[in-house]
Amino acid sequence: MQLIFLGPPGAGKGTQAKIFLERAGIVQISTGDILRASVSKGTPLGLKAKSFMDQGALVPDDVVIGIIEQRIQEEDCKKGFILDGFPRTLEQAKALDEILAKRNIKMEHVINFNVPDEELIKRLLGRASQEGRSDDNPESIKNRLQIFKDKTQPLINYYEEKKILRHVDGVGTTDEIAERVKAVVGV
Ligand code: AMP
């Protein structure tokens, strides 16, 4: 089973992906996690990505598309995967369609987590103090929310037209939200 977890930063995509993958026996592919790992290892990819990430800007499309194309060919992705934080632009979504089509892989569900801005800001500031993510500062948070509206929100229509978009209310306890995902996906 292949899914995309869509939604603004702080919507709980990563948390819900971790719960879902245990239940469904599939893997999570988070471009944010892959990029953060590259930054901390100081790889060429990490060096290229760091300044974009610190400002809350998007890393260039070709970079993240390349990451995804490589990752989904790995053996552990054969049973299925959740894309968490990718795609984030129409260009990425179109590239993903091509990557999947070439390999005869079908995207089944795109879960859109709906969370109001005030709640997102509260969560992201909370995460900043708990996890110390360098991009969870007020300036970067503002940027990331604006970029979501400008660049990622159009994907909602894109997947709605493909009839694979599912809306999930992202406000509530982690368990409540996990139950909503289960009800929508059927797993
Ligand atoms: P995330 O953990 O998904 O919030 O991602 C953290 C940061 O990594 C983002 O603010 C971007 O700078 C970068 N990033 C992650 N995924 C993508 C993507 N699909 N396209 C562009 N930049 C990304």
mmCIF file of C-alpha atoms and ligand atoms in Angstrom:
data_model
loop_
_atom_site.group_PDB
_atom_site.id
_atom_site.type_symbol
_atom_site.label_atom_id
_atom_site.label_comp_id
_atom_site.label_asym_id
_atom_site.label_seq_id
_atom_site.Cartn_x
_atom_site.Cartn_y
_atom_site.Cartn_z
ATOM 1 C CA MET A 1 0.000 0.000 0.000
ATOM 2 C CA GLN A 2 1.275 3.446 -0.942
ATOM 3 C CA LEU A 3 0.130 6.632 0.787
ATOM 4 C CA ILE A 4 1.032 10.293 1.029
ATOM 5 C CA PHE A 5 0.634 12.152 4.321
ATOM 6 C CA LEU A 6 -0.024 15.743 3.345
ATOM 7 C CA GLY A 7 -0.570 18.702 5.626
ATOM 8 C CA PRO A 8 1.180 21.793 6.970
ATOM 9 C CA PRO A 9 4.261 21.612 9.205
ATOM 10 C CA GLY A 10 3.129 20.601 12.678
ATOM 11 C CA ALA A 11 0.031 18.748 11.417
ATOM 12 C CA GLY A 12 1.245 15.476 12.931
ATOM 13 C CA LYS A 13 2.191 13.725 9.679
ATOM 14 C CA GLY A 14 5.368 12.188 11.110
ATOM 15 C CA THR A 15 3.695 10.997 14.315
ATOM 16 C CA GLN A 16 0.778 9.464 12.443
ATOM 17 C CA ALA A 17 3.071 7.906 9.843
ATOM 18 C CA LYS A 18 4.962 6.076 12.611
ATOM 19 C CA ILE A 19 1.730 4.684 14.070
ATOM 20 C CA PHE A 20 0.361 3.693 10.675
ATOM 21 C CA LEU A 21 3.461 1.935 9.400
ATOM 22 C CA GLU A 22 3.509 -0.416 12.396
ATOM 23 C CA ARG A 23 -0.085 -1.359 11.730
ATOM 24 C CA ALA A 24 0.288 -1.771 7.972
ATOM 25 C CA GLY A 25 3.818 -3.241 7.879
ATOM 26 C CA ILE A 26 5.134 -0.629 5.480
ATOM 27 C CA VAL A 27 7.910 1.984 5.695
ATOM 28 C CA GLN A 28 7.892 5.745 6.208
ATOM 29 C CA ILE A 29 9.864 7.930 3.839
ATOM 30 C CA SER A 30 10.351 11.406 5.268
ATOM 31 C CA THR A 31 12.343 13.786 3.091
ATOM 32 C CA GLY A 32 12.757 16.027 6.163
ATOM 33 C CA ASP A 33 14.322 13.158 8.178
ATOM 34 C CA ILE A 34 16.595 12.173 5.268
ATOM 35 C CA LEU A 35 17.722 15.781 4.840
ATOM 36 C CA ARG A 36 18.295 16.283 8.580
ATOM 37 C CA ALA A 37 20.404 13.097 8.691
ATOM 38 C CA SER A 38 22.476 14.399 5.759
ATOM 39 C CA VAL A 39 22.948 17.760 7.483
ATOM 40 C CA SER A 40 24.185 16.155 10.685
ATOM 41 C CA LYS A 41 26.572 13.866 8.768
ATOM 42 C CA GLY A 42 27.843 16.873 6.809
ATOM 43 C CA THR A 43 27.394 15.142 3.420
ATOM 44 C CA PRO A 44 27.383 17.232 0.210
ATOM 45 C CA LEU A 45 23.585 16.873 0.127
ATOM 46 C CA GLY A 46 23.387 18.105 3.727
ATOM 47 C CA LEU A 47 25.624 21.083 3.014
ATOM 48 C CA LYS A 48 23.437 22.052 0.084
ATOM 49 C CA ALA A 49 20.189 21.643 2.037
ATOM 50 C CA LYS A 50 21.110 23.276 5.357
ATOM 51 C CA SER A 51 20.686 26.949 4.494
ATOM 52 C CA PHE A 52 17.302 26.340 2.884
ATOM 53 C CA MET A 53 16.119 24.322 5.858
ATOM 54 C CA ASP A 54 17.290 26.814 8.486
ATOM 55 C CA GLN A 55 15.332 29.577 6.791
ATOM 56 C CA GLY A 56 12.251 27.393 6.488
ATOM 57 C CA ALA A 57 12.578 27.508 2.693
ATOM 58 C CA LEU A 58 12.058 24.530 0.403
ATOM 59 C CA VAL A 59 15.076 22.571 -0.740
ATOM 60 C CA PRO A 60 15.175 22.639 -4.591
ATOM 61 C CA ASP A 61 12.796 20.218 -6.330
ATOM 62 C CA ASP A 62 15.506 18.279 -8.198
ATOM 63 C CA VAL A 63 17.267 17.486 -4.913
ATOM 64 C CA VAL A 64 14.234 16.023 -3.139
ATOM 65 C CA ILE A 65 12.938 14.295 -6.271
ATOM 66 C CA GLY A 66 16.327 12.563 -6.589
ATOM 67 C CA ILE A 67 16.142 11.455 -2.940
ATOM 68 C CA ILE A 68 12.692 9.928 -3.446
ATOM 69 C CA GLU A 69 13.528 8.244 -6.732
ATOM 70 C CA GLN A 70 16.461 6.447 -5.098
ATOM 71 C CA ARG A 71 14.732 5.618 -1.843
ATOM 72 C CA ILE A 72 11.618 3.971 -3.267
ATOM 73 C CA GLN A 73 13.764 1.520 -5.226
ATOM 74 C CA GLU A 74 15.180 0.056 -2.037
ATOM 75 C CA GLU A 75 14.105 -3.440 -1.010
ATOM 76 C CA ASP A 76 12.179 -2.400 2.131
ATOM 77 C CA CYS A 77 9.824 -0.241 0.041
ATOM 78 C CA LYS A 78 8.489 -3.234 -1.893
ATOM 79 C CA LYS A 79 5.640 -3.864 0.572
ATOM 80 C CA GLY A 80 4.574 -0.253 0.467
ATOM 81 C CA PHE A 81 5.440 3.145 1.880
ATOM 82 C CA ILE A 82 4.128 6.356 3.350
ATOM 83 C CA LEU A 83 5.540 9.559 1.911
ATOM 84 C CA ASP A 84 5.738 12.082 4.751
ATOM 85 C CA GLY A 85 6.603 15.640 3.689
ATOM 86 C CA PHE A 86 6.850 14.837 -0.026
ATOM 87 C CA PRO A 87 5.573 16.039 -2.461
ATOM 88 C CA ARG A 88 5.417 19.685 -1.430
ATOM 89 C CA THR A 89 5.130 21.370 -4.857
ATOM 90 C CA LEU A 90 3.238 20.614 -8.066
ATOM 91 C CA GLU A 91 6.552 19.886 -9.796
ATOM 92 C CA GLN A 92 7.349 17.291 -7.158
ATOM 93 C CA ALA A 93 3.871 15.754 -7.477
ATOM 94 C CA LYS A 94 4.202 15.462 -11.242
ATOM 95 C CA ALA A 95 7.697 13.979 -10.966
ATOM 96 C CA LEU A 96 6.367 11.492 -8.432
ATOM 97 C CA ASP A 97 3.602 10.439 -10.825
ATOM 98 C CA GLU A 98 6.234 9.675 -13.446
ATOM 99 C CA ILE A 99 8.498 7.815 -11.032
ATOM 100 C CA LEU A 100 5.579 5.649 -9.878
ATOM 101 C CA ALA A 101 4.171 5.082 -13.365
ATOM 102 C CA LYS A 102 7.546 3.857 -14.625
ATOM 103 C CA ARG A 103 7.535 1.209 -11.928
ATOM 104 C CA ASN A 104 3.839 0.368 -12.067
ATOM 105 C CA ILE A 105 3.262 1.552 -8.503
ATOM 106 C CA LYS A 106 -0.143 2.936 -7.603
ATOM 107 C CA MET A 107 -0.681 5.743 -5.078
ATOM 108 C CA GLU A 108 -3.789 4.753 -3.141
ATOM 109 C CA HIS A 109 -4.538 7.471 -0.605
ATOM 110 C CA VAL A 110 -3.417 11.031 0.025
ATOM 111 C CA ILE A 111 -4.321 11.941 3.587
ATOM 112 C CA ASN A 112 -4.729 15.645 4.192
ATOM 113 C CA PHE A 113 -4.483 16.530 7.891
ATOM 114 C CA ASN A 114 -6.489 19.667 8.644
ATOM 115 C CA VAL A 115 -5.201 21.774 11.557
ATOM 116 C CA PRO A 116 -5.861 25.521 12.125
ATOM 117 C CA ASP A 117 -2.864 27.887 12.007
ATOM 118 C CA GLU A 118 -3.013 28.891 15.711
ATOM 119 C CA GLU A 119 -2.780 25.248 16.734
ATOM 120 C CA LEU A 120 0.111 24.611 14.301
ATOM 121 C CA ILE A 121 2.117 27.532 15.662
ATOM 122 C CA LYS A 122 1.538 26.365 19.237
ATOM 123 C CA ARG A 123 2.697 22.826 18.368
ATOM 124 C CA LEU A 124 5.763 23.969 16.408
ATOM 125 C CA LEU A 125 6.917 26.288 19.190
ATOM 126 C CA GLY A 126 6.410 23.429 21.665
ATOM 127 C CA ARG A 127 8.469 21.098 19.470
ATOM 128 C CA ALA A 128 11.184 23.754 19.265
ATOM 129 C CA SER A 129 11.714 23.656 23.018
ATOM 130 C CA GLN A 130 11.459 19.837 23.240
ATOM 131 C CA GLU A 131 13.438 18.648 20.214
ATOM 132 C CA GLY A 132 15.578 21.695 19.523
ATOM 133 C CA ARG A 133 15.004 21.560 15.761
ATOM 134 C CA SER A 134 16.890 24.528 14.350
ATOM 135 C CA ASP A 135 14.017 25.369 11.963
ATOM 136 C CA ASP A 136 11.363 25.531 14.689
ATOM 137 C CA ASN A 137 11.927 29.227 15.462
ATOM 138 C CA PRO A 138 9.220 31.893 14.978
ATOM 139 C CA GLU A 139 10.693 33.319 11.747
ATOM 140 C CA SER A 140 11.140 29.941 10.092
ATOM 141 C CA ILE A 141 7.717 28.751 11.271
ATOM 142 C CA LYS A 142 6.089 31.785 9.648
ATOM 143 C CA ASN A 143 7.949 31.045 6.399
ATOM 144 C CA ARG A 144 7.066 27.374 6.396
ATOM 145 C CA LEU A 145 3.355 28.047 6.929
ATOM 146 C CA GLN A 146 3.347 30.623 4.128
ATOM 147 C CA ILE A 147 5.203 28.273 1.785
ATOM 148 C CA PHE A 148 2.687 25.553 2.581
ATOM 149 C CA LYS A 149 -0.132 27.879 1.546
ATOM 150 C CA ASP A 150 1.606 29.050 -1.630
ATOM 151 C CA LYS A 151 3.251 25.862 -2.866
ATOM 152 C CA THR A 152 1.744 22.806 -1.194
ATOM 153 C CA GLN A 153 -1.937 23.722 -0.844
ATOM 154 C CA PRO A 154 -2.449 23.426 -4.641
ATOM 155 C CA LEU A 155 -1.713 19.705 -4.260
ATOM 156 C CA ILE A 156 -5.033 19.340 -2.471
ATOM 157 C CA ASN A 157 -6.864 20.095 -5.725
ATOM 158 C CA TYR A 158 -4.399 18.042 -7.726
ATOM 159 C CA TYR A 159 -5.136 14.896 -5.710
ATOM 160 C CA GLU A 160 -8.817 15.727 -5.335
ATOM 161 C CA GLU A 161 -9.089 15.582 -9.118
ATOM 162 C CA LYS A 162 -7.372 12.201 -9.088
ATOM 163 C CA LYS A 163 -9.982 11.119 -6.494
ATOM 164 C CA ILE A 164 -7.429 9.863 -3.998
ATOM 165 C CA LEU A 165 -7.583 12.750 -1.502
ATOM 166 C CA ARG A 166 -8.962 11.951 1.973
ATOM 167 C CA HIS A 167 -9.507 14.614 4.628
ATOM 168 C CA VAL A 168 -8.695 13.871 8.254
ATOM 169 C CA ASP A 169 -9.316 16.248 11.151
ATOM 170 C CA GLY A 170 -5.835 16.654 12.667
ATOM 171 C CA VAL A 171 -6.969 18.140 15.984
ATOM 172 C CA GLY A 172 -7.310 15.766 18.938
ATOM 173 C CA THR A 173 -5.216 13.198 20.757
ATOM 174 C CA THR A 174 -2.696 11.102 18.804
ATOM 175 C CA ASP A 175 -4.929 8.031 19.292
ATOM 176 C CA GLU A 176 -8.061 9.809 18.125
ATOM 177 C CA ILE A 177 -6.340 10.980 14.957
ATOM 178 C CA ALA A 178 -4.879 7.498 14.346
ATOM 179 C CA GLU A 179 -8.429 6.079 14.573
ATOM 180 C CA ARG A 180 -9.626 8.590 11.985
ATOM 181 C CA VAL A 181 -6.834 7.567 9.614
ATOM 182 C CA LYS A 182 -7.778 3.926 10.127
ATOM 183 C CA ALA A 183 -11.431 4.650 9.355
ATOM 184 C CA VAL A 184 -10.493 6.392 6.111
ATOM 185 C CA VAL A 185 -7.862 3.933 4.863
ATOM 186 C CA GLY A 186 -9.477 0.772 6.190
ATOM 187 C CA VAL A 187 -6.232 -0.491 7.822
HETATM 188 P P1 AMP B 1 9.859 18.517 7.487
HETATM 189 O O1 AMP B 1 10.559 17.686 8.516
HETATM 190 O O2 AMP B 1 9.035 17.688 6.551
HETATM 191 O O3 AMP B 1 9.078 19.648 8.101
HETATM 192 O O4 AMP B 1 10.997 19.191 6.591
HETATM 193 C C1 AMP B 1 11.954 20.069 7.150
HETATM 194 C C2 AMP B 1 12.579 20.922 6.058
HETATM 195 O O5 AMP B 1 13.211 20.078 5.100
HETATM 196 C C3 AMP B 1 11.590 21.760 5.257
HETATM 197 O O6 AMP B 1 11.275 22.979 5.882
HETATM 198 C C4 AMP B 1 12.368 21.946 3.963
HETATM 199 O O7 AMP B 1 13.400 22.897 4.111
HETATM 200 C C5 AMP B 1 13.034 20.588 3.787
HETATM 201 N N1 AMP B 1 12.161 19.657 3.036
HETATM 202 C C6 AMP B 1 11.609 18.493 3.483
HETATM 203 N N2 AMP B 1 10.856 17.908 2.532
HETATM 204 C C7 AMP B 1 10.924 18.712 1.443
HETATM 205 C C8 AMP B 1 10.343 18.683 0.142
HETATM 206 N N3 AMP B 1 9.530 17.677 -0.229
HETATM 207 N N4 AMP B 1 10.639 19.699 -0.713
HETATM 208 C C9 AMP B 1 11.462 20.694 -0.366
HETATM 209 N N5 AMP B 1 12.019 20.815 0.846
HETATM 210 C C10 AMP B 1 11.768 19.831 1.760
#
